Amino acid sequence: MNTNASTQSVRSSIAFALVTGGLIALASLSQQADDAHKLSAADKEYCEMTALWQRDTRAGFAESERTGWPDFHDKAATLCAPILSADDHQLALR
């Protein structure tokens, strides 16, 4: 019976470790998602303006007729992903 109690204790410890690890992983993912949505006002403006430029580029407008500005820092793809829609065309809501 002592080995049965020992096995039960080991199983309980493993279950506790798995649940704790899962909660820590979930908290970490949640924190990363929150950080992604905390862009500065300047970054939000950059994302919105580069999205306008990309939209007008896809629509075939000449550079002189486009609104917004080009991705002159080459960071829109990584910086702006959290605030753009799934199709990467819709401007973020302020």
PDB file of C-alpha atoms in Angstrom:
ATOM      1  CA  MET A   1       0.000   0.000   0.000  1.00  0.00           C
ATOM      2  CA  ASN A   2       2.906   2.322   0.521  1.00  0.00           C
ATOM      3  CA  THR A   3       3.854   2.120  -3.169  1.00  0.00           C
ATOM      4  CA  ASN A   4       0.256   2.907  -4.093  1.00  0.00           C
ATOM      5  CA  ALA A   5       0.346   6.078  -1.987  1.00  0.00           C
ATOM      6  CA  SER A   6       3.743   6.964  -3.445  1.00  0.00           C
ATOM      7  CA  THR A   7       2.436   6.483  -7.017  1.00  0.00           C
ATOM      8  CA  GLN A   8      -0.571   8.643  -6.206  1.00  0.00           C
ATOM      9  CA  SER A   9       1.712  11.354  -4.826  1.00  0.00           C
ATOM     10  CA  VAL A  10       3.901  11.289  -7.944  1.00  0.00           C
ATOM     11  CA  ARG A  11       0.842  11.514 -10.197  1.00  0.00           C
ATOM     12  CA  SER A  12      -0.512  14.422  -8.184  1.00  0.00           C
ATOM     13  CA  SER A  13       2.837  16.204  -8.421  1.00  0.00           C
ATOM     14  CA  ILE A  14       3.004  15.672 -12.184  1.00  0.00           C
ATOM     15  CA  ALA A  15      -0.573  16.883 -12.640  1.00  0.00           C
ATOM     16  CA  PHE A  16       0.151  19.964 -10.524  1.00  0.00           C
ATOM     17  CA  ALA A  17       3.309  20.707 -12.553  1.00  0.00           C
ATOM     18  CA  LEU A  18       1.424  20.353 -15.860  1.00  0.00           C
ATOM     19  CA  VAL A  19      -1.402  22.625 -14.750  1.00  0.00           C
ATOM     20  CA  THR A  20       1.035  25.208 -13.381  1.00  0.00           C
ATOM     21  CA  GLY A  21       3.119  25.095 -16.560  1.00  0.00           C
ATOM     22  CA  GLY A  22       0.010  25.510 -18.673  1.00  0.00           C
ATOM     23  CA  LEU A  23      -1.107  28.525 -16.687  1.00  0.00           C
ATOM     24  CA  ILE A  24       2.323  30.116 -16.973  1.00  0.00           C
ATOM     25  CA  ALA A  25       2.358  29.535 -20.734  1.00  0.00           C
ATOM     26  CA  LEU A  26      -1.128  31.008 -21.071  1.00  0.00           C
ATOM     27  CA  ALA A  27      -0.155  34.063 -19.032  1.00  0.00           C
ATOM     28  CA  SER A  28       2.936  34.551 -21.192  1.00  0.00           C
ATOM     29  CA  LEU A  29       0.933  34.388 -24.420  1.00  0.00           C
ATOM     30  CA  SER A  30      -1.631  36.800 -23.009  1.00  0.00           C
ATOM     31  CA  GLN A  31       1.112  39.266 -22.044  1.00  0.00           C
ATOM     32  CA  GLN A  32       2.638  39.071 -25.519  1.00  0.00           C
ATOM     33  CA  ALA A  33      -0.749  39.782 -27.104  1.00  0.00           C
ATOM     34  CA  ASP A  34      -1.275  42.790 -24.823  1.00  0.00           C
ATOM     35  CA  ASP A  35       2.181  44.169 -25.626  1.00  0.00           C
ATOM     36  CA  ALA A  36       1.517  43.863 -29.346  1.00  0.00           C
ATOM     37  CA  HIS A  37      -1.511  46.151 -29.082  1.00  0.00           C
ATOM     38  CA  LYS A  38       0.343  48.836 -27.123  1.00  0.00           C
ATOM     39  CA  LEU A  39       1.801  50.850 -29.967  1.00  0.00           C
ATOM     40  CA  SER A  40       2.751  54.448 -29.489  1.00  0.00           C
ATOM     41  CA  ALA A  41       0.727  57.127 -31.232  1.00  0.00           C
ATOM     42  CA  ALA A  42       3.603  57.650 -33.686  1.00  0.00           C
ATOM     43  CA  ASP A  43       3.730  53.920 -34.490  1.00  0.00           C
ATOM     44  CA  LYS A  44      -0.027  53.804 -35.025  1.00  0.00           C
ATOM     45  CA  GLU A  45       0.202  56.763 -37.389  1.00  0.00           C
ATOM     46  CA  TYR A  46       3.100  55.109 -39.240  1.00  0.00           C
ATOM     47  CA  CYS A  47       1.046  51.931 -39.656  1.00  0.00           C
ATOM     48  CA  GLU A  48      -2.035  53.770 -40.834  1.00  0.00           C
ATOM     49  CA  MET A  49      -0.124  55.900 -43.324  1.00  0.00           C
ATOM     50  CA  THR A  50       1.837  52.976 -44.785  1.00  0.00           C
ATOM     51  CA  ALA A  51      -1.428  51.018 -45.088  1.00  0.00           C
ATOM     52  CA  LEU A  52      -2.921  53.898 -47.082  1.00  0.00           C
ATOM     53  CA  TRP A  53       0.135  53.970 -49.344  1.00  0.00           C
ATOM     54  CA  GLN A  54      -0.020  50.206 -49.910  1.00  0.00           C
ATOM     55  CA  ARG A  55      -3.735  50.365 -50.656  1.00  0.00           C
ATOM     56  CA  ASP A  56      -3.250  53.096 -53.234  1.00  0.00           C
ATOM     57  CA  THR A  57      -0.296  51.198 -54.747  1.00  0.00           C
ATOM     58  CA  ARG A  58      -2.432  48.084 -55.203  1.00  0.00           C
ATOM     59  CA  ALA A  59      -5.186  50.241 -56.727  1.00  0.00           C
ATOM     60  CA  GLY A  60      -2.737  51.444 -59.370  1.00  0.00           C
ATOM     61  CA  PHE A  61      -2.378  55.099 -58.363  1.00  0.00           C
ATOM     62  CA  ALA A  62       0.743  56.937 -59.487  1.00  0.00           C
ATOM     63  CA  GLU A  63       3.098  57.888 -56.651  1.00  0.00           C
ATOM     64  CA  SER A  64       2.113  61.543 -56.933  1.00  0.00           C
ATOM     65  CA  GLU A  65      -1.562  60.608 -56.391  1.00  0.00           C
ATOM     66  CA  ARG A  66      -1.162  58.241 -53.419  1.00  0.00           C
ATOM     67  CA  THR A  67      -2.164  59.078 -49.893  1.00  0.00           C
ATOM     68  CA  GLY A  68      -0.129  58.050 -46.893  1.00  0.00           C
ATOM     69  CA  TRP A  69       3.565  57.348 -47.229  1.00  0.00           C
ATOM     70  CA  PRO A  70       5.822  54.473 -48.243  1.00  0.00           C
ATOM     71  CA  ASP A  71       7.308  52.110 -45.666  1.00  0.00           C
ATOM     72  CA  PHE A  72      10.524  54.134 -45.524  1.00  0.00           C
ATOM     73  CA  HIS A  73      11.732  52.389 -42.323  1.00  0.00           C
ATOM     74  CA  ASP A  74      10.934  48.887 -43.664  1.00  0.00           C
ATOM     75  CA  LYS A  75       9.176  48.001 -40.426  1.00  0.00           C
ATOM     76  CA  ALA A  76       5.476  47.988 -41.328  1.00  0.00           C
ATOM     77  CA  ALA A  77       5.307  44.211 -41.851  1.00  0.00           C
ATOM     78  CA  THR A  78       6.403  43.464 -38.294  1.00  0.00           C
ATOM     79  CA  LEU A  79       5.298  46.582 -36.431  1.00  0.00           C
ATOM     80  CA  CYS A  80       1.843  46.906 -37.898  1.00  0.00           C
ATOM     81  CA  ALA A  81       0.704  43.265 -37.976  1.00  0.00           C
ATOM     82  CA  PRO A  82      -1.199  43.479 -34.655  1.00  0.00           C
ATOM     83  CA  ILE A  83      -3.383  46.385 -35.728  1.00  0.00           C
ATOM     84  CA  LEU A  84      -4.138  45.448 -39.312  1.00  0.00           C
ATOM     85  CA  SER A  85      -6.961  43.155 -40.251  1.00  0.00           C
ATOM     86  CA  ALA A  86      -6.389  39.647 -41.570  1.00  0.00           C
ATOM     87  CA  ASP A  87      -6.264  40.866 -45.155  1.00  0.00           C
ATOM     88  CA  ASP A  88      -3.663  43.542 -44.249  1.00  0.00           C
ATOM     89  CA  HIS A  89      -5.641  46.252 -46.021  1.00  0.00           C
ATOM     90  CA  GLN A  90      -7.990  47.687 -43.433  1.00  0.00           C
ATOM     91  CA  LEU A  91      -6.770  50.595 -41.350  1.00  0.00           C
ATOM     92  CA  ALA A  92      -6.640  50.190 -37.615  1.00  0.00           C
ATOM     93  CA  LEU A  93      -9.259  51.841 -35.499  1.00  0.00           C
ATOM     94  CA  ARG A  94      -8.011  54.612 -33.276  1.00  0.00           C
TER      95      ARG A  94
END
